[in-house]
């Protein structure tokens, strides 16, 4: 091999390594210099997000040409570097992990997290100073926006917990996670325990994705779309959202079911749903083979069993603030749905969203490859997000692992749109970002899908063909020869 050829092979490796190091620097700079997201200070966060995603895209593109022997090492090494960079400061766009810490502290005192609100006097003796600091000159203004007034009956304190006047919203598996993380640290420990725990989970997902990619014969560099993602760094590590646990469990569940382990897969899926309810949307593509049905009752049983200890101690209060949250966020009256509300305002939007999600479930069920349901999962999750249009970027953590496994990189544009919505709360801007994402998804899908595949999809969606699948395993609707998932 000539010197020029060696240099040509080395260049992508250098670019990928430099790219991930620059990405880590961008992330660390934002965490340490931008402060906490607040009104009037959102433009820097938008710029930071766009820069980070641009560097991320460049580094991932360079990684595609790295020799296979080095790709996995660079992916996992970069995951560590980016993850550590995300640890260098406290949460900067959300205070949700303050509630996580409080729920964990309360449980270690032997009290149900569903029994009392944070501002309840019954729990006053459990309050650490970092979560409930004293007011400064009689006000919480100097501590805003990270802190706020505690509420009635606690005029001398501020609080880092959002909605301190309502009980927790989080399901039982999330509560076990909160208690587990806080079991190893004193009450005085602040945000770092959940950030480190989030990093460990995200690294575990990176390793798991590499292992699955190897098993299904796809290049391991695809795992960088999770391992180096600015969204993962921000939402799984810096802001340490429990959604990373739900995404990890949901991914593990789908993989186990696809690899012929529906019982273990059902256990993981039940735990995922009991972490954050939204992972339930991964079920429909798994129903394309009869024995996969075992995952459904097992998942439901696990979901119910995880609630039992809390129901026994707290009764119906285990619903927490969920009903109020759904109303507050506009799910009930349809005002939440940025795209659908353009077509059908008011309550009709909720009905239309429900129909869109149901249609996505049927289509993903019919088109799924039982052995490789990754593309169908992307379709199910992505269409649900386009219909529901979540305003919080951490929801998109559920989508990314299936983008990695399917190779449907175009759906990352939806993750970027949701990430931008998280730092710039303009519905009109969000609609433009979503529209751009839809355009990217449609164009790439049309370019990568040949005529034969469209015909196969049409036959799979024809109700007359459904009876042919009653016997169990059926041929994939998306043949591997089409290039899908490469």
mmCIF file with all atom_site columns, C-alpha atoms in Angstrom, residues 42-208:
data_model
loop_
_atom_site.group_PDB
_atom_site.id
_atom_site.type_symbol
_atom_site.label_atom_id
_atom_site.label_alt_id
_atom_site.label_comp_id
_atom_site.label_asym_id
_atom_site.label_entity_id
_atom_site.label_seq_id
_atom_site.pdbx_PDB_ins_code
_atom_site.Cartn_x
_atom_site.Cartn_y
_atom_site.Cartn_z
_atom_site.occupancy
_atom_site.B_iso_or_equiv
_atom_site.pdbx_formal_charge
_atom_site.auth_seq_id
_atom_site.auth_comp_id
_atom_site.auth_asym_id
_atom_site.auth_atom_id
_atom_site.pdbx_PDB_model_num
ATOM 1   C CA . UNK A 1 42  ? -33.013 31.018 24.527 1.00 0.00 ? 42  UNK A CA 1
ATOM 2   C CA . UNK A 1 43  ? -31.210 32.098 21.359 1.00 0.00 ? 43  UNK A CA 1
ATOM 3   C CA . UNK A 1 44  ? -27.785 30.912 22.657 1.00 0.00 ? 44  UNK A CA 1
ATOM 4   C CA . UNK A 1 45  ? -29.295 27.500 23.358 1.00 0.00 ? 45  UNK A CA 1
ATOM 5   C CA . UNK A 1 46  ? -30.682 27.298 19.824 1.00 0.00 ? 46  UNK A CA 1
ATOM 6   C CA . UNK A 1 47  ? -27.270 28.196 18.388 1.00 0.00 ? 47  UNK A CA 1
ATOM 7   C CA . UNK A 1 48  ? -25.548 25.703 20.688 1.00 0.00 ? 48  UNK A CA 1
ATOM 8   C CA . UNK A 1 49  ? -27.970 22.948 19.668 1.00 0.00 ? 49  UNK A CA 1
ATOM 9   C CA . UNK A 1 50  ? -27.474 23.580 15.946 1.00 0.00 ? 50  UNK A CA 1
ATOM 10  C CA . UNK A 1 51  ? -23.683 23.705 16.275 1.00 0.00 ? 51  UNK A CA 1
ATOM 11  C CA . UNK A 1 52  ? -23.595 20.485 18.290 1.00 0.00 ? 52  UNK A CA 1
ATOM 12  C CA . UNK A 1 53  ? -25.809 18.652 15.790 1.00 0.00 ? 53  UNK A CA 1
ATOM 13  C CA . UNK A 1 54  ? -23.732 19.909 12.864 1.00 0.00 ? 54  UNK A CA 1
ATOM 14  C CA . UNK A 1 55  ? -20.483 18.696 14.424 1.00 0.00 ? 55  UNK A CA 1
ATOM 15  C CA . UNK A 1 56  ? -22.204 15.423 15.334 1.00 0.00 ? 56  UNK A CA 1
ATOM 16  C CA . UNK A 1 57  ? -23.326 14.888 11.733 1.00 0.00 ? 57  UNK A CA 1
ATOM 17  C CA . UNK A 1 58  ? -19.840 15.614 10.396 1.00 0.00 ? 58  UNK A CA 1
ATOM 18  C CA . UNK A 1 59  ? -18.159 13.252 12.841 1.00 0.00 ? 59  UNK A CA 1
ATOM 19  C CA . UNK A 1 60  ? -20.660 10.471 12.075 1.00 0.00 ? 60  UNK A CA 1
ATOM 20  C CA . UNK A 1 61  ? -20.167 10.894 8.322  1.00 0.00 ? 61  UNK A CA 1
ATOM 21  C CA . UNK A 1 62  ? -16.405 10.642 8.742  1.00 0.00 ? 62  UNK A CA 1
ATOM 22  C CA . UNK A 1 63  ? -16.845 7.519  10.859 1.00 0.00 ? 63  UNK A CA 1
ATOM 23  C CA . UNK A 1 64  ? -18.571 5.738  7.974  1.00 0.00 ? 64  UNK A CA 1
ATOM 24  C CA . UNK A 1 65  ? -15.240 5.488  6.137  1.00 0.00 ? 65  UNK A CA 1
ATOM 25  C CA . UNK A 1 66  ? -13.172 4.382  9.125  1.00 0.00 ? 66  UNK A CA 1
ATOM 26  C CA . UNK A 1 67  ? -11.765 0.833  8.823  1.00 0.00 ? 67  UNK A CA 1
ATOM 27  C CA . UNK A 1 68  ? -14.076 -1.643 10.521 1.00 0.00 ? 68  UNK A CA 1
ATOM 28  C CA . UNK A 1 69  ? -11.383 -2.751 12.941 1.00 0.00 ? 69  UNK A CA 1
ATOM 29  C CA . UNK A 1 70  ? -11.256 0.743  14.427 1.00 0.00 ? 70  UNK A CA 1
ATOM 30  C CA . UNK A 1 71  ? -14.875 1.835  14.127 1.00 0.00 ? 71  UNK A CA 1
ATOM 31  C CA . UNK A 1 72  ? -16.180 0.100  17.255 1.00 0.00 ? 72  UNK A CA 1
ATOM 32  C CA . UNK A 1 73  ? -13.333 1.400  19.407 1.00 0.00 ? 73  UNK A CA 1
ATOM 33  C CA . UNK A 1 74  ? -13.873 4.946  18.211 1.00 0.00 ? 74  UNK A CA 1
ATOM 34  C CA . UNK A 1 75  ? -17.646 4.690  18.726 1.00 0.00 ? 75  UNK A CA 1
ATOM 35  C CA . UNK A 1 76  ? -17.325 3.508  22.323 1.00 0.00 ? 76  UNK A CA 1
ATOM 36  C CA . UNK A 1 77  ? -14.383 5.752  23.144 1.00 0.00 ? 77  UNK A CA 1
ATOM 37  C CA . UNK A 1 78  ? -16.307 8.711  21.761 1.00 0.00 ? 78  UNK A CA 1
ATOM 38  C CA . UNK A 1 79  ? -19.334 7.720  23.831 1.00 0.00 ? 79  UNK A CA 1
ATOM 39  C CA . UNK A 1 80  ? -17.234 7.986  26.987 1.00 0.00 ? 80  UNK A CA 1
ATOM 40  C CA . UNK A 1 81  ? -15.700 11.324 25.975 1.00 0.00 ? 81  UNK A CA 1
ATOM 41  C CA . UNK A 1 82  ? -19.045 12.893 25.010 1.00 0.00 ? 82  UNK A CA 1
ATOM 42  C CA . UNK A 1 83  ? -20.741 11.478 28.107 1.00 0.00 ? 83  UNK A CA 1
ATOM 43  C CA . UNK A 1 84  ? -18.077 12.803 30.468 1.00 0.00 ? 84  UNK A CA 1
ATOM 44  C CA . UNK A 1 85  ? -18.321 16.216 28.791 1.00 0.00 ? 85  UNK A CA 1
ATOM 45  C CA . UNK A 1 86  ? -22.038 16.214 29.579 1.00 0.00 ? 86  UNK A CA 1
ATOM 46  C CA . UNK A 1 87  ? -21.222 15.667 33.278 1.00 0.00 ? 87  UNK A CA 1
ATOM 47  C CA . UNK A 1 88  ? -19.253 18.859 33.822 1.00 0.00 ? 88  UNK A CA 1
ATOM 48  C CA . UNK A 1 89  ? -22.180 20.973 35.005 1.00 0.00 ? 89  UNK A CA 1
ATOM 49  C CA . UNK A 1 90  ? -25.624 20.738 36.590 1.00 0.00 ? 90  UNK A CA 1
ATOM 50  C CA . UNK A 1 91  ? -28.847 20.296 34.584 1.00 0.00 ? 91  UNK A CA 1
ATOM 51  C CA . UNK A 1 92  ? -29.309 23.231 32.243 1.00 0.00 ? 92  UNK A CA 1
ATOM 52  C CA . UNK A 1 93  ? -32.733 22.856 30.607 1.00 0.00 ? 93  UNK A CA 1
ATOM 53  C CA . UNK A 1 94  ? -34.818 20.941 33.153 1.00 0.00 ? 94  UNK A CA 1
ATOM 54  C CA . UNK A 1 95  ? -35.179 20.447 36.911 1.00 0.00 ? 95  UNK A CA 1
ATOM 55  C CA . UNK A 1 96  ? -36.902 17.071 36.628 1.00 0.00 ? 96  UNK A CA 1
ATOM 56  C CA . UNK A 1 97  ? -34.006 15.281 38.315 1.00 0.00 ? 97  UNK A CA 1
ATOM 57  C CA . UNK A 1 98  ? -34.666 17.362 41.427 1.00 0.00 ? 98  UNK A CA 1
ATOM 58  C CA . UNK A 1 99  ? -38.014 15.593 41.684 1.00 0.00 ? 99  UNK A CA 1
ATOM 59  C CA . UNK A 1 100 ? -36.268 12.272 41.077 1.00 0.00 ? 100 UNK A CA 1
ATOM 60  C CA . UNK A 1 101 ? -33.939 12.948 43.993 1.00 0.00 ? 101 UNK A CA 1
ATOM 61  C CA . UNK A 1 102 ? -36.808 13.980 46.248 1.00 0.00 ? 102 UNK A CA 1
ATOM 62  C CA . UNK A 1 103 ? -38.866 10.892 45.403 1.00 0.00 ? 103 UNK A CA 1
ATOM 63  C CA . UNK A 1 104 ? -35.831 8.747  46.199 1.00 0.00 ? 104 UNK A CA 1
ATOM 64  C CA . UNK A 1 105 ? -35.223 10.519 49.515 1.00 0.00 ? 105 UNK A CA 1
ATOM 65  C CA . UNK A 1 106 ? -38.865 10.119 50.490 1.00 0.00 ? 106 UNK A CA 1
ATOM 66  C CA . UNK A 1 107 ? -38.834 6.402  49.691 1.00 0.00 ? 107 UNK A CA 1
ATOM 67  C CA . UNK A 1 108 ? -35.731 5.830  51.773 1.00 0.00 ? 108 UNK A CA 1
ATOM 68  C CA . UNK A 1 109 ? -37.650 7.310  54.681 1.00 0.00 ? 109 UNK A CA 1
ATOM 69  C CA . UNK A 1 110 ? -40.240 4.542  54.208 1.00 0.00 ? 110 UNK A CA 1
ATOM 70  C CA . UNK A 1 111 ? -42.892 6.872  52.758 1.00 0.00 ? 111 UNK A CA 1
ATOM 71  C CA . UNK A 1 112 ? -44.727 6.428  49.468 1.00 0.00 ? 112 UNK A CA 1
ATOM 72  C CA . UNK A 1 113 ? -43.789 9.147  46.950 1.00 0.00 ? 113 UNK A CA 1
ATOM 73  C CA . UNK A 1 114 ? -47.475 9.312  45.991 1.00 0.00 ? 114 UNK A CA 1
ATOM 74  C CA . UNK A 1 115 ? -48.646 10.154 49.513 1.00 0.00 ? 115 UNK A CA 1
ATOM 75  C CA . UNK A 1 116 ? -47.583 13.809 49.920 1.00 0.00 ? 116 UNK A CA 1
ATOM 76  C CA . UNK A 1 117 ? -46.597 16.827 47.854 1.00 0.00 ? 117 UNK A CA 1
ATOM 77  C CA . UNK A 1 118 ? -43.063 18.240 48.264 1.00 0.00 ? 118 UNK A CA 1
ATOM 78  C CA . UNK A 1 119 ? -44.429 21.295 50.056 1.00 0.00 ? 119 UNK A CA 1
ATOM 79  C CA . UNK A 1 120 ? -46.347 19.173 52.580 1.00 0.00 ? 120 UNK A CA 1
ATOM 80  C CA . UNK A 1 121 ? -45.347 19.892 56.164 1.00 0.00 ? 121 UNK A CA 1
ATOM 81  C CA . UNK A 1 122 ? -45.445 16.148 56.851 1.00 0.00 ? 122 UNK A CA 1
ATOM 82  C CA . UNK A 1 123 ? -42.155 15.798 54.952 1.00 0.00 ? 123 UNK A CA 1
ATOM 83  C CA . UNK A 1 124 ? -40.444 18.956 56.203 1.00 0.00 ? 124 UNK A CA 1
ATOM 84  C CA . UNK A 1 125 ? -37.910 16.956 58.200 1.00 0.00 ? 125 UNK A CA 1
ATOM 85  C CA . UNK A 1 126 ? -36.601 15.254 55.057 1.00 0.00 ? 126 UNK A CA 1
ATOM 86  C CA . UNK A 1 127 ? -35.732 18.402 53.113 1.00 0.00 ? 127 UNK A CA 1
ATOM 87  C CA . UNK A 1 128 ? -32.045 18.812 52.187 1.00 0.00 ? 128 UNK A CA 1
ATOM 88  C CA . UNK A 1 129 ? -30.775 22.364 51.810 1.00 0.00 ? 129 UNK A CA 1
ATOM 89  C CA . UNK A 1 130 ? -29.809 21.959 48.165 1.00 0.00 ? 130 UNK A CA 1
ATOM 90  C CA . UNK A 1 131 ? -33.405 21.134 47.205 1.00 0.00 ? 131 UNK A CA 1
ATOM 91  C CA . UNK A 1 132 ? -35.054 23.534 49.664 1.00 0.00 ? 132 UNK A CA 1
ATOM 92  C CA . UNK A 1 133 ? -32.692 26.491 50.177 1.00 0.00 ? 133 UNK A CA 1
ATOM 93  C CA . UNK A 1 134 ? -33.566 29.485 52.317 1.00 0.00 ? 134 UNK A CA 1
ATOM 94  C CA . UNK A 1 135 ? -34.860 32.594 50.642 1.00 0.00 ? 135 UNK A CA 1
ATOM 95  C CA . UNK A 1 136 ? -32.430 35.438 50.022 1.00 0.00 ? 136 UNK A CA 1
ATOM 96  C CA . UNK A 1 137 ? -33.637 38.654 51.672 1.00 0.00 ? 137 UNK A CA 1
ATOM 97  C CA . UNK A 1 138 ? -37.117 37.170 51.809 1.00 0.00 ? 138 UNK A CA 1
ATOM 98  C CA . UNK A 1 139 ? -37.365 36.241 48.140 1.00 0.00 ? 139 UNK A CA 1
ATOM 99  C CA . UNK A 1 140 ? -36.461 33.450 45.703 1.00 0.00 ? 140 UNK A CA 1
ATOM 100 C CA . UNK A 1 141 ? -35.729 35.897 42.873 1.00 0.00 ? 141 UNK A CA 1
ATOM 101 C CA . UNK A 1 142 ? -31.910 35.639 43.159 1.00 0.00 ? 142 UNK A CA 1
ATOM 102 C CA . UNK A 1 143 ? -32.186 31.847 42.814 1.00 0.00 ? 143 UNK A CA 1
ATOM 103 C CA . UNK A 1 144 ? -34.412 31.816 39.743 1.00 0.00 ? 144 UNK A CA 1
ATOM 104 C CA . UNK A 1 145 ? -34.913 30.168 37.313 1.00 0.00 ? 145 UNK A CA 1
ATOM 105 C CA . UNK A 1 146 ? -33.488 27.019 38.891 1.00 0.00 ? 146 UNK A CA 1
ATOM 106 C CA . UNK A 1 147 ? -35.434 27.679 42.095 1.00 0.00 ? 147 UNK A CA 1
ATOM 107 C CA . UNK A 1 148 ? -38.912 28.935 42.845 1.00 0.00 ? 148 UNK A CA 1
ATOM 108 C CA . UNK A 1 149 ? -41.061 29.736 45.854 1.00 0.00 ? 149 UNK A CA 1
ATOM 109 C CA . UNK A 1 150 ? -42.179 26.669 47.761 1.00 0.00 ? 150 UNK A CA 1
ATOM 110 C CA . UNK A 1 151 ? -45.780 27.702 48.280 1.00 0.00 ? 151 UNK A CA 1
ATOM 111 C CA . UNK A 1 152 ? -48.227 28.093 51.133 1.00 0.00 ? 152 UNK A CA 1
ATOM 112 C CA . UNK A 1 153 ? -46.964 27.101 54.544 1.00 0.00 ? 153 UNK A CA 1
ATOM 113 C CA . UNK A 1 154 ? -43.271 27.378 53.648 1.00 0.00 ? 154 UNK A CA 1
ATOM 114 C CA . UNK A 1 155 ? -42.654 31.083 53.234 1.00 0.00 ? 155 UNK A CA 1
ATOM 115 C CA . UNK A 1 156 ? -39.027 30.841 54.341 1.00 0.00 ? 156 UNK A CA 1
ATOM 116 C CA . UNK A 1 157 ? -37.857 28.418 51.666 1.00 0.00 ? 157 UNK A CA 1
ATOM 117 C CA . UNK A 1 158 ? -37.371 28.045 47.950 1.00 0.00 ? 158 UNK A CA 1
ATOM 118 C CA . UNK A 1 159 ? -37.498 24.762 46.037 1.00 0.00 ? 159 UNK A CA 1
ATOM 119 C CA . UNK A 1 160 ? -35.750 23.241 43.026 1.00 0.00 ? 160 UNK A CA 1
ATOM 120 C CA . UNK A 1 161 ? -38.664 20.888 42.298 1.00 0.00 ? 161 UNK A CA 1
ATOM 121 C CA . UNK A 1 162 ? -41.139 21.931 39.624 1.00 0.00 ? 162 UNK A CA 1
ATOM 122 C CA . UNK A 1 163 ? -44.815 21.699 40.572 1.00 0.00 ? 163 UNK A CA 1
ATOM 123 C CA . UNK A 1 164 ? -44.066 21.367 44.306 1.00 0.00 ? 164 UNK A CA 1
ATOM 124 C CA . UNK A 1 165 ? -47.783 21.606 45.096 1.00 0.00 ? 165 UNK A CA 1
ATOM 125 C CA . UNK A 1 166 ? -48.686 18.286 43.423 1.00 0.00 ? 166 UNK A CA 1
ATOM 126 C CA . UNK A 1 167 ? -47.684 14.685 44.038 1.00 0.00 ? 167 UNK A CA 1
ATOM 127 C CA . UNK A 1 168 ? -45.284 12.875 41.743 1.00 0.00 ? 168 UNK A CA 1
ATOM 128 C CA . UNK A 1 169 ? -46.318 11.767 38.256 1.00 0.00 ? 169 UNK A CA 1
ATOM 129 C CA . UNK A 1 170 ? -43.752 9.004  37.744 1.00 0.00 ? 170 UNK A CA 1
ATOM 130 C CA . UNK A 1 171 ? -44.759 5.300  37.487 1.00 0.00 ? 171 UNK A CA 1
ATOM 131 C CA . UNK A 1 172 ? -43.371 2.561  39.776 1.00 0.00 ? 172 UNK A CA 1
ATOM 132 C CA . UNK A 1 173 ? -40.344 1.414  37.749 1.00 0.00 ? 173 UNK A CA 1
ATOM 133 C CA . UNK A 1 174 ? -39.192 5.020  37.631 1.00 0.00 ? 174 UNK A CA 1
ATOM 134 C CA . UNK A 1 175 ? -39.668 5.197  41.399 1.00 0.00 ? 175 UNK A CA 1
ATOM 135 C CA . UNK A 1 176 ? -37.531 2.090  41.862 1.00 0.00 ? 176 UNK A CA 1
ATOM 136 C CA . UNK A 1 177 ? -34.868 3.756  39.732 1.00 0.00 ? 177 UNK A CA 1
ATOM 137 C CA . UNK A 1 178 ? -35.014 6.899  41.846 1.00 0.00 ? 178 UNK A CA 1
ATOM 138 C CA . UNK A 1 179 ? -34.737 4.906  45.057 1.00 0.00 ? 179 UNK A CA 1
ATOM 139 C CA . UNK A 1 180 ? -31.956 2.743  43.652 1.00 0.00 ? 180 UNK A CA 1
ATOM 140 C CA . UNK A 1 181 ? -29.776 5.659  42.536 1.00 0.00 ? 181 UNK A CA 1
ATOM 141 C CA . UNK A 1 182 ? -30.280 7.538  45.800 1.00 0.00 ? 182 UNK A CA 1
ATOM 142 C CA . UNK A 1 183 ? -29.545 4.392  47.844 1.00 0.00 ? 183 UNK A CA 1
ATOM 143 C CA . UNK A 1 184 ? -25.815 4.883  47.297 1.00 0.00 ? 184 UNK A CA 1
ATOM 144 C CA . UNK A 1 185 ? -25.536 8.560  48.203 1.00 0.00 ? 185 UNK A CA 1
ATOM 145 C CA . UNK A 1 186 ? -26.458 10.789 51.152 1.00 0.00 ? 186 UNK A CA 1
ATOM 146 C CA . UNK A 1 187 ? -29.380 13.210 50.984 1.00 0.00 ? 187 UNK A CA 1
ATOM 147 C CA . UNK A 1 188 ? -26.879 16.044 50.555 1.00 0.00 ? 188 UNK A CA 1
ATOM 148 C CA . UNK A 1 189 ? -25.680 14.678 47.209 1.00 0.00 ? 189 UNK A CA 1
ATOM 149 C CA . UNK A 1 190 ? -27.057 16.880 44.465 1.00 0.00 ? 190 UNK A CA 1
ATOM 150 C CA . UNK A 1 191 ? -27.528 16.261 40.727 1.00 0.00 ? 191 UNK A CA 1
ATOM 151 C CA . UNK A 1 192 ? -24.400 14.246 39.975 1.00 0.00 ? 192 UNK A CA 1
ATOM 152 C CA . UNK A 1 193 ? -25.693 10.788 41.069 1.00 0.00 ? 193 UNK A CA 1
ATOM 153 C CA . UNK A 1 194 ? -28.446 10.792 38.454 1.00 0.00 ? 194 UNK A CA 1
ATOM 154 C CA . UNK A 1 195 ? -26.098 12.222 35.841 1.00 0.00 ? 195 UNK A CA 1
ATOM 155 C CA . UNK A 1 196 ? -23.581 9.430  36.422 1.00 0.00 ? 196 UNK A CA 1
ATOM 156 C CA . UNK A 1 197 ? -26.383 6.857  36.426 1.00 0.00 ? 197 UNK A CA 1
ATOM 157 C CA . UNK A 1 198 ? -27.679 8.285  33.145 1.00 0.00 ? 198 UNK A CA 1
ATOM 158 C CA . UNK A 1 199 ? -24.192 8.077  31.654 1.00 0.00 ? 199 UNK A CA 1
ATOM 159 C CA . UNK A 1 200 ? -23.856 4.432  32.682 1.00 0.00 ? 200 UNK A CA 1
ATOM 160 C CA . UNK A 1 201 ? -27.221 3.564  31.125 1.00 0.00 ? 201 UNK A CA 1
ATOM 161 C CA . UNK A 1 202 ? -26.442 5.414  27.908 1.00 0.00 ? 202 UNK A CA 1
ATOM 162 C CA . UNK A 1 203 ? -23.049 3.674  27.676 1.00 0.00 ? 203 UNK A CA 1
ATOM 163 C CA . UNK A 1 204 ? -24.796 0.372  28.260 1.00 0.00 ? 204 UNK A CA 1
ATOM 164 C CA . UNK A 1 205 ? -27.142 1.126  25.369 1.00 0.00 ? 205 UNK A CA 1
ATOM 165 C CA . UNK A 1 206 ? -24.136 1.966  23.176 1.00 0.00 ? 206 UNK A CA 1
ATOM 166 C CA . UNK A 1 207 ? -22.489 -1.374 23.964 1.00 0.00 ? 207 UNK A CA 1
ATOM 167 C CA . UNK A 1 208 ? -25.776 -3.217 23.445 1.00 0.00 ? 208 UNK A CA 1
#
